[in-house]
XYZ file of C-alpha atoms in Angstrom:
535
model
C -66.327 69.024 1.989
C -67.871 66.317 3.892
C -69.371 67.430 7.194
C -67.795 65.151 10.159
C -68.928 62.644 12.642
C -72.146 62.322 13.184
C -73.985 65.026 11.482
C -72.833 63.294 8.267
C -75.253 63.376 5.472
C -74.002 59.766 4.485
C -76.409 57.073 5.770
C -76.915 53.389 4.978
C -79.814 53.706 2.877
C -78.615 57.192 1.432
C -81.269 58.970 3.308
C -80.371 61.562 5.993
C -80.045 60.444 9.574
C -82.354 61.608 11.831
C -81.111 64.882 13.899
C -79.511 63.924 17.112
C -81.764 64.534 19.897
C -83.107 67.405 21.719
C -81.014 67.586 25.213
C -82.215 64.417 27.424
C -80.413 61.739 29.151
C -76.552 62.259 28.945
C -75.797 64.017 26.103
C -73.726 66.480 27.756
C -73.667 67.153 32.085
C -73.090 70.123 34.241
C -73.002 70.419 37.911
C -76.197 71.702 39.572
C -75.102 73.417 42.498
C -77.444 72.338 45.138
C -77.365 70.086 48.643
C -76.345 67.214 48.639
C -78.992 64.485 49.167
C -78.492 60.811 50.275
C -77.456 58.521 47.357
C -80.273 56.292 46.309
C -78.063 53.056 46.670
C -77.358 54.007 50.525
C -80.467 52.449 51.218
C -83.399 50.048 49.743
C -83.144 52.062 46.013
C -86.050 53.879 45.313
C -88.143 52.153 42.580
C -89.712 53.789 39.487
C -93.607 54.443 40.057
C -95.224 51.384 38.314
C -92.622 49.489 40.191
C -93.129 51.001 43.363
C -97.057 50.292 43.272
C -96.556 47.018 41.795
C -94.863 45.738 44.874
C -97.010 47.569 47.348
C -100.096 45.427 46.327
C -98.156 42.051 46.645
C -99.230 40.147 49.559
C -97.183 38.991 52.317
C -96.097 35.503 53.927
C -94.812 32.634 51.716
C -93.644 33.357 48.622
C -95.686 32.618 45.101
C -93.133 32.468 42.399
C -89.601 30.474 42.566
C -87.329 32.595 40.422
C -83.789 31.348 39.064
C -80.891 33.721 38.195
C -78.491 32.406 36.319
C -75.236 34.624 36.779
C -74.500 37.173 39.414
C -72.062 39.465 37.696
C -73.184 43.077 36.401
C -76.395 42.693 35.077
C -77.278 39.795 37.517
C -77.132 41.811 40.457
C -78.587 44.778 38.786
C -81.358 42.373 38.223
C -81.765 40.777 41.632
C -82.402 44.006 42.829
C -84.977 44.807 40.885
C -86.759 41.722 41.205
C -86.959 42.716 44.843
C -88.323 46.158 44.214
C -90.864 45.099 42.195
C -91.627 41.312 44.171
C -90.438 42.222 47.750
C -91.335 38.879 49.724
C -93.812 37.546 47.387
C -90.805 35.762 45.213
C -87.779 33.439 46.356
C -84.723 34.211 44.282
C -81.751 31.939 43.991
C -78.978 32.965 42.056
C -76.459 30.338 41.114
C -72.780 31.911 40.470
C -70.084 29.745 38.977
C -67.752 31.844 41.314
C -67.715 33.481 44.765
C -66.717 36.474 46.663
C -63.415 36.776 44.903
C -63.276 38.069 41.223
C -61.482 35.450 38.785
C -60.817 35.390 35.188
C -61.535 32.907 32.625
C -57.940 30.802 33.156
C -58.340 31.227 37.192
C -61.940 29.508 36.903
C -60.869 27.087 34.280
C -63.195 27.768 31.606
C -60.178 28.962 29.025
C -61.699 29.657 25.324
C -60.925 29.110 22.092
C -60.347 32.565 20.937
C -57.707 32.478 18.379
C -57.285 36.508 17.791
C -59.103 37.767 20.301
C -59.058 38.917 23.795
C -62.361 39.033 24.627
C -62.813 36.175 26.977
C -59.638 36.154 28.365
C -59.254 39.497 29.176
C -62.980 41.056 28.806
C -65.276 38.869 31.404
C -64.673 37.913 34.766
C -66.488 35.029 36.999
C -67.648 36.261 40.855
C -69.747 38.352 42.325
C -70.492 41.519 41.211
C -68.963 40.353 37.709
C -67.020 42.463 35.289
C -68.316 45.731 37.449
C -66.138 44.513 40.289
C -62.925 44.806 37.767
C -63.700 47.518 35.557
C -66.746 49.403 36.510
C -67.735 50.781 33.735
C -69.292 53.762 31.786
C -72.937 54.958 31.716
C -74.501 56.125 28.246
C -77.388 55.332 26.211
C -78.248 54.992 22.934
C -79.847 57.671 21.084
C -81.213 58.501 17.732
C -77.791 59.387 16.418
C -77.016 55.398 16.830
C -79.621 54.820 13.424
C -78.715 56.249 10.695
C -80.239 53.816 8.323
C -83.735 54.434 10.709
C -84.172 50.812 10.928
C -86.985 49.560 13.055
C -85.350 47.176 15.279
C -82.800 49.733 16.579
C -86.065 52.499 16.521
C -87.097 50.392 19.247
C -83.884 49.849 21.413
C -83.732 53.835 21.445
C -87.462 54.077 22.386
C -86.597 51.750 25.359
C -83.562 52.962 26.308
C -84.830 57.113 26.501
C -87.707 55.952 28.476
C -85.840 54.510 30.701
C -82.144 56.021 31.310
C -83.203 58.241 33.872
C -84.654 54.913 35.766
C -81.111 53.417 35.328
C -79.187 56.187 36.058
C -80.823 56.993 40.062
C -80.010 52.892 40.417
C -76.347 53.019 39.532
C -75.536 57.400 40.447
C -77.926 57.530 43.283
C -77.886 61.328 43.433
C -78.993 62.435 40.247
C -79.469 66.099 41.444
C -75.945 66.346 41.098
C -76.450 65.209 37.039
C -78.595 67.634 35.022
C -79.192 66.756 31.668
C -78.826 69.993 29.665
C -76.507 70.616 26.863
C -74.397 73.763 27.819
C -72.083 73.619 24.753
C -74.692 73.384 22.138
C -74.318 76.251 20.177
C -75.290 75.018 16.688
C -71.842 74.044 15.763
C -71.158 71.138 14.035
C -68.695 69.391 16.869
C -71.163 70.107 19.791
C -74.216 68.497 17.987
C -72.038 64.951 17.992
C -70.820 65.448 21.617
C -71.907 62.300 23.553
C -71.356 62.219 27.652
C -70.504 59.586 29.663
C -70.353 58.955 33.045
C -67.789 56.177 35.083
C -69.061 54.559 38.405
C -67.747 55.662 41.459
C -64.083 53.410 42.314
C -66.186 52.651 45.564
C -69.646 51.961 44.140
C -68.625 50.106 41.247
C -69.013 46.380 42.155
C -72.792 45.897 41.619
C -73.171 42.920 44.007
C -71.705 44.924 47.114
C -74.009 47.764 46.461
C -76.995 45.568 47.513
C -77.021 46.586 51.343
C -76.641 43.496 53.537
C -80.773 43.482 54.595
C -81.088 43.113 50.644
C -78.569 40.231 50.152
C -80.155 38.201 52.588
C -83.033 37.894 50.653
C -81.304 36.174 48.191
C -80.225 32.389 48.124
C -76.990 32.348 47.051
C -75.125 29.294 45.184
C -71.470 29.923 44.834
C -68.987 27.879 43.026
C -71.480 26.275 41.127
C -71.403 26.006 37.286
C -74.657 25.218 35.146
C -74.619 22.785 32.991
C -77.630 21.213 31.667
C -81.392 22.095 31.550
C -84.495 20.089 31.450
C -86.591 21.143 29.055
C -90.714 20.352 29.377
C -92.376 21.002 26.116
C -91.612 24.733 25.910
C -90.232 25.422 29.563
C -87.496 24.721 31.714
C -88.330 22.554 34.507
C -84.744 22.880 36.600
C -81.231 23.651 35.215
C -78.762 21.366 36.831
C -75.780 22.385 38.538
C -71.873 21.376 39.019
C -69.501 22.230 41.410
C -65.716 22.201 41.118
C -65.037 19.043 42.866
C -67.822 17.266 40.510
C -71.380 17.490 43.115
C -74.383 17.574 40.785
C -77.811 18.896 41.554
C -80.554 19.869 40.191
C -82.799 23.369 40.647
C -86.369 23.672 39.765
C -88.073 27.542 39.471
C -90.989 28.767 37.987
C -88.447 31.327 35.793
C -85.120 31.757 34.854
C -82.725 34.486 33.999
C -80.042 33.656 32.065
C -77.594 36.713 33.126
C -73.891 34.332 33.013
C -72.658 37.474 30.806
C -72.390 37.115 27.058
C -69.974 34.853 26.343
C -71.025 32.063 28.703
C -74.828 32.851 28.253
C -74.514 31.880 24.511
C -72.264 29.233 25.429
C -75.123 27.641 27.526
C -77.973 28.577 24.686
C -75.704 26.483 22.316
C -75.694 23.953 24.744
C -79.575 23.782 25.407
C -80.003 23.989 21.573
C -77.652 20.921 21.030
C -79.567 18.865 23.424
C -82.789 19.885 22.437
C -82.984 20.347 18.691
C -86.399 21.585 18.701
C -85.472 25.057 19.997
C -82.557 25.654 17.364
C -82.571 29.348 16.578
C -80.516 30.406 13.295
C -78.697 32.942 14.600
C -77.517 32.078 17.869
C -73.710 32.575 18.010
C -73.449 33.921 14.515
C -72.512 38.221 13.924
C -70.171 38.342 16.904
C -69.135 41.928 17.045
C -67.476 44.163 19.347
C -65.934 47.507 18.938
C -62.197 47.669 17.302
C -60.347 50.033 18.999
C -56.602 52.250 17.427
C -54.871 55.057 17.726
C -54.999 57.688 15.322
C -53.548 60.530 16.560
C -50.952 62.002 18.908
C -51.403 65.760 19.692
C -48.524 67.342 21.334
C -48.408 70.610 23.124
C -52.032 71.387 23.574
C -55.266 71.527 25.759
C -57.898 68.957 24.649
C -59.541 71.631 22.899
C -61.590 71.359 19.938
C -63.584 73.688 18.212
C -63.836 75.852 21.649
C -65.045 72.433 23.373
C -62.221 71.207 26.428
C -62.539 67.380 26.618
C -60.563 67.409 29.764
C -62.393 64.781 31.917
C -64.498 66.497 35.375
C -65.335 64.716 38.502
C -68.693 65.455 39.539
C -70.114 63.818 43.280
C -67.079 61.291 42.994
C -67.583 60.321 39.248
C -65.542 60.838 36.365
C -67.378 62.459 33.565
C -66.076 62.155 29.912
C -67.083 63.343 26.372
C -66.968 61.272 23.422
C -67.645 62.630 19.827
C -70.146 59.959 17.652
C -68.395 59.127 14.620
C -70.778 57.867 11.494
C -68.260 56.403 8.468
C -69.100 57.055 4.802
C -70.413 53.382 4.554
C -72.937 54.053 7.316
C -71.007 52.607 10.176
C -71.346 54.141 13.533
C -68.373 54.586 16.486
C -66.880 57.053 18.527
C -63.861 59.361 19.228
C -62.668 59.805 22.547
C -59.170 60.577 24.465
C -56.934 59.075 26.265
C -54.287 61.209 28.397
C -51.287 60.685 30.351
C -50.909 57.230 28.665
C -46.978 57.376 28.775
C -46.738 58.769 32.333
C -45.435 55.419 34.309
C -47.174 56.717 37.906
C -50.455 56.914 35.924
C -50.157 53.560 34.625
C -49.480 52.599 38.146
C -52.132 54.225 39.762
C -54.802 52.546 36.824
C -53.241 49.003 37.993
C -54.301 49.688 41.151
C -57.629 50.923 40.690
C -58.578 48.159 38.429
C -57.455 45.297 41.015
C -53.947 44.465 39.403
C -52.612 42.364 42.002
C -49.016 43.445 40.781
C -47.225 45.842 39.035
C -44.680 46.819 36.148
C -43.917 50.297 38.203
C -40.845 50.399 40.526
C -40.406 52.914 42.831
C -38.031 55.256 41.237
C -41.036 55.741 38.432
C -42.773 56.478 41.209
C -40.579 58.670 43.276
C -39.327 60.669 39.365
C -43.713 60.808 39.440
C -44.024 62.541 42.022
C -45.096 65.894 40.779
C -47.306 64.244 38.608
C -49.237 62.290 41.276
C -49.059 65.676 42.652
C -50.916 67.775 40.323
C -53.189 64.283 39.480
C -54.403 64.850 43.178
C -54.987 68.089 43.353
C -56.968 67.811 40.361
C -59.216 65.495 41.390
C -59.498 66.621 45.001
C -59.738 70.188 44.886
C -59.920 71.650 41.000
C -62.498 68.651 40.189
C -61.064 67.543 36.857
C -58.473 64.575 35.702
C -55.092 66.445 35.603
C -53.563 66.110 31.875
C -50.198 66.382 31.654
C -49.600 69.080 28.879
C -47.049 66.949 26.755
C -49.482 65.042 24.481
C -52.437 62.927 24.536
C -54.409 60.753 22.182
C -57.295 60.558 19.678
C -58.460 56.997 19.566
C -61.626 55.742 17.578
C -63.785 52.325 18.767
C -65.621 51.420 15.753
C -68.498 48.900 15.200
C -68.239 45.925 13.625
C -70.294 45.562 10.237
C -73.640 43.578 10.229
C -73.575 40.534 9.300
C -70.563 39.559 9.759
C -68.936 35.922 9.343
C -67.978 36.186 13.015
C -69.080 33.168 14.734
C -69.195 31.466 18.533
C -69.648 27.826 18.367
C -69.148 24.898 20.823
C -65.420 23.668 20.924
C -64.395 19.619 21.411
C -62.187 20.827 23.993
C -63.768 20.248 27.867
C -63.238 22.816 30.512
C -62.429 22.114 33.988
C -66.210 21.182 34.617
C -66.071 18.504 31.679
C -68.319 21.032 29.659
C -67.591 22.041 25.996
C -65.524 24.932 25.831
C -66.459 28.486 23.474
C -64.921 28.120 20.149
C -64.949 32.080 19.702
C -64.111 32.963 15.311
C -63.153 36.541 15.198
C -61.656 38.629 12.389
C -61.589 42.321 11.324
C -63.404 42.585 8.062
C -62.861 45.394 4.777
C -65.642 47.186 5.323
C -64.666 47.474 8.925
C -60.946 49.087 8.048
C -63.007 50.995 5.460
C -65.024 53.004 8.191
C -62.096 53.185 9.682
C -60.173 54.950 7.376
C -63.374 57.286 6.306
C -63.234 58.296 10.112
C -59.642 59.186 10.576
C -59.956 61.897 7.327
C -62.760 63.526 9.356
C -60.556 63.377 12.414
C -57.995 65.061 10.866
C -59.742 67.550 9.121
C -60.858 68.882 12.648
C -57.337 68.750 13.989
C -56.058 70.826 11.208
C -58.606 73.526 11.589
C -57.966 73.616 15.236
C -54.224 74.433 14.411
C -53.254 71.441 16.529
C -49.827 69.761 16.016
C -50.020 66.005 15.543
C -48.772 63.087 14.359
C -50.488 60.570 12.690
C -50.130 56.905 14.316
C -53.010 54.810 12.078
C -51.899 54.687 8.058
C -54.748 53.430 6.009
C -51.796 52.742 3.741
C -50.176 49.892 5.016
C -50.732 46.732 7.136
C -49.064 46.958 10.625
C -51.559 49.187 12.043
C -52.288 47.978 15.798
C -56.199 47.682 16.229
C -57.920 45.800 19.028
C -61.392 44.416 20.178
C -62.381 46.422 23.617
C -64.485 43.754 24.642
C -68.236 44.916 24.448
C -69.191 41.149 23.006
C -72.517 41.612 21.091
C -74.659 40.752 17.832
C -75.050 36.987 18.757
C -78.076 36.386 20.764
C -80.083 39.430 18.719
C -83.282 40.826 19.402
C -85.619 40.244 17.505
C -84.742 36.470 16.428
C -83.428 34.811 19.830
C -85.171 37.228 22.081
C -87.582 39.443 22.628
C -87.068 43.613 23.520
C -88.096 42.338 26.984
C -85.452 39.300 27.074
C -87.553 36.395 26.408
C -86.363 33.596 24.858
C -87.745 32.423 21.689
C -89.870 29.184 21.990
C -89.611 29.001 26.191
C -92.005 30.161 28.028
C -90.186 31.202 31.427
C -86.210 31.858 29.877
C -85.412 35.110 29.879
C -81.774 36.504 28.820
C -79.824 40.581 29.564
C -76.648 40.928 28.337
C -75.329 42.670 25.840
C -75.019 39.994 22.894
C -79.028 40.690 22.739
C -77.569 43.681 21.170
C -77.376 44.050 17.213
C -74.366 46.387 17.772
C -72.380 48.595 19.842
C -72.854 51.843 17.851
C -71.373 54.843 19.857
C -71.074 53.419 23.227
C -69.962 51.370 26.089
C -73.556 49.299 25.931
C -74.036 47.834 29.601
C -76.663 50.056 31.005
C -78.218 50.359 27.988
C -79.216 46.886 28.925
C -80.616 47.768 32.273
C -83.050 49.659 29.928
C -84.152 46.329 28.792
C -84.160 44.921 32.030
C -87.081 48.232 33.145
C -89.233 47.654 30.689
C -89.214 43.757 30.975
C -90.027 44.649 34.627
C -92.889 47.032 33.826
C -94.401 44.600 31.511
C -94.756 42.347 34.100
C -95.928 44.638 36.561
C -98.522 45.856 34.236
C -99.792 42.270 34.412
């Protein structure tokens, strides 16, 4: 009998994959019961060492480098700051943000997409500051060796970068690490426990990466709001100034001695299609081509049961004001890598209400008789999270969902539209499709899923038939695959053929794999940083 998830045999060059790893990072997390310490982000965050005595030898008074951010959403702001830890006052950074304060999506900002069957702009990006973190926050995992199976070189390397430095990443964004200690308490040699993956959700509070720069750290930053790049001037292999565009049609122009191209994916490789139109020279072949995000169904629905498998409770725990999950890595016959995970209390109308809230809804489906029939729900959902520490699941039935990769290649494609924006700019013409070999990992997973359901005596019933056509599945909107590594830019973010472009986001990204990938770019963004404070 096959062996499931991700200590599969299958791989996709028929050779084994490599064992996952020995406990580091976030494979699993337990509470260390210690004192509290001050959070790292109450304050100036404490760099890593190289960056810390980087910055100590930089000398005072004017500044020597003009630095250009393009884009102060998640990683923008996450970059900012550590420009300043590494810089202090020897740089002047100006970030340019097409929005402002308030958080906007794609039709409130005018920049609607071409999308045709997918949600991904429309619903997956959002224009202000602080970015996509401000709406969603967003999970914290890593990639590890389990996410290369075929042991190909490229993704060798995104692992290497990202295990040296999660821990970085993870005292920027959890402050108080103490409180996270990366052992694996479950591992017992079984089969399940060995594909476990943790992740960890931002703090409600803490999630909106802009606002966590303390105010003596914003004003070190020149901020452009409500402006909109859209050109660059190119000199021989850099860019002299990127010109700007404001709502009511000012132009002007901005020089720096570097840019960072951190608009989020869709818009960053809308503007790289741009500069490559208008400046032939720099065409790289696969800009915009292998779009691919995770697609997301429903499998299962277990009723009348703890989310217990194989001895292992999935029920999600709230440790120092974060909610900690598990996910189980899924690897499909054809060498495709995802993940399981759960989703509870997804018919209870006072959850849905409280999610709406939490994620900035600015109305709401719920009336108050859901809510007053909820009460002993919102209850039980309080105490839990209050007092026992752990997401109250209401004992009627949850879900098994798998998000599954995308194949690569793929004939997925973003591509300038005719169509102008509000700005007069060409709008994304985004081509997006579910392919065979993507419903055939699918498939391959949901056996193995069910396999461990029966042999935990669970009662189920099955929502995703391989068999037929109607099955609902979705993109999740983790955009990547189009601005790769390794052909646009470098492991370190530098654009091909420029000397002084740099681009984070998660289209430099060949996949997804077997997480939510955001601050597995942050990884990118530390050892760009330490390669330039190496010299």
């Amino acid at each position: 009998m096959k062996r499931p998830f991700a200590s599969c045999k299958t791989a996709r060059n028929g050779n084994p994959p490599a064992q996952p790893p020995s406990p580091s990072g976030l494979n699993n997390v337990t509470v260390k019961k210690n004192k509290p310490t001050t959070p790292a982000d109450s304050k100036l965050p404490n760099a890593g060492a190289v960056l810390q005595s980087a910055g100590a030898g930089l000398p005072s008074g004017a500044p020597s480098k003009r630095i250009c951010v393009i884009g102060c959403g998640t990683l923008g702001s996450y970059l900012i700051r550590r420009l300043l830890d590494l810089y202090g006052g020897a740089v002047e950074i100006i970030a340019v943000e097409m929005g402002d304060h308030k958080i906007r999506n794609e039709e409130e900002m005018g920049v609607t997409a071409e999308a045709g069957n997918t949600n991904v702009a429309s619903l997956g990006r959002y224009f202000g500051l602080g970015g996509t973190s401000a709406r969603w926050g967003g999970q914290v995992l890593f990639f590890d060796k389990r996410d290369n199976p075929e042991n190909d070189p490229i993704w060798a390397e995104i692992i290497r970068i990202n295990r040296k430095h999660q821990q970085t990443v993870l005292e920027q964004l959890l402050g108080n690490t103490a409180r996270f200690v990366s052992i694996n308490p479950e591992a017992s040699g079984g089969e399940l426990s060995a594909s476990l993956k943790t992740g960890v959700w931002l703090r409600y509070n803490r999630r909106n990466l802009y606002k966590r720069m303390v105010r003596p750290v914003r004003s070190r930053v020149q901020l452009k709001t409500n402006r909109r790049i859209v050109g660059f001037q190119v000199e021989g292999n850099r860019i002299g100034a990127v010109v700007l565009k404001s709502a009511d049609g000012k132009v002007e122009h901005l020089t720096a001695d570097r840019f960072y191209l951190t608009a989020g994916a869709l818009e960053s490789c809308r503007l790289m299609l741009k500069l490559q139109a208008d400046f032939p020279e720099l065409h790289q072949q696969n800009t915009g081509k292998n779009f691919g995000d995770h697609i997301s169904t429903e499998l299962f629905v277990v009723q009348d049961a703890r989310p217990v498998l194989d001895g292992i409770d999935f029920t999600p725990q709230v440790v120092n004001g974060s909610l900690v999950t598990k996910r189980i890595v899924a690897l499909a016959g054809n060498g495709m890598v995802g993940f399981v995970h759960f989703v509870f209390n997804k018919d209870i109308r006072a959850f849905k209400f409280l999610k709406e809230m939490l994620f900035g809804k600015m109305s709401t489906s719920i009336g108050i008789k859901d809510l007053l029939q909820g009460a002993g729900f919102l209850l039980r959902f309080a105490w839990g999270m209050l007092v026992a520490k752990r997401l109250y699941v209401h004992p009627g039935q949850w879900s098994v969902q798998l998000d599954m990769e995308q194949a690569v290649p793929n004939s997925n494609s973003l591509a300038l539209a005719d169509l102008p924006d509000r700005y007069g700019e060409p709008a994304l013409r985004i081509n997006w499709d579910i392919s065979k070999k993507d419903k055939e990992a699918i498939a391959d997973v949901r056996n193995q899923v069910e396999a461990l359901l029966r042999r935990n005596k669970l009662k189920f019933k099955a929502k995703y038939d391989p068999a037929v056509t109607g099955n609902k599945v979705e993109d999740v909107y983790h955009p990547v695959g189009f601005l790769p590594v390794g052909s646009v830019v470098s492991m370190t973010g530098k654009v091909k053929g420029l000397e002084n472009l740099w681009h984070f986001s998660t289209a430099m990204l060949p996949s997804a794999r077997s997480i939510n990938p955001t601050a597995a770019v942050m990884c990118h963004i530390e050892e760009h940083l330490e390669e330039e404070a190496a010299g």
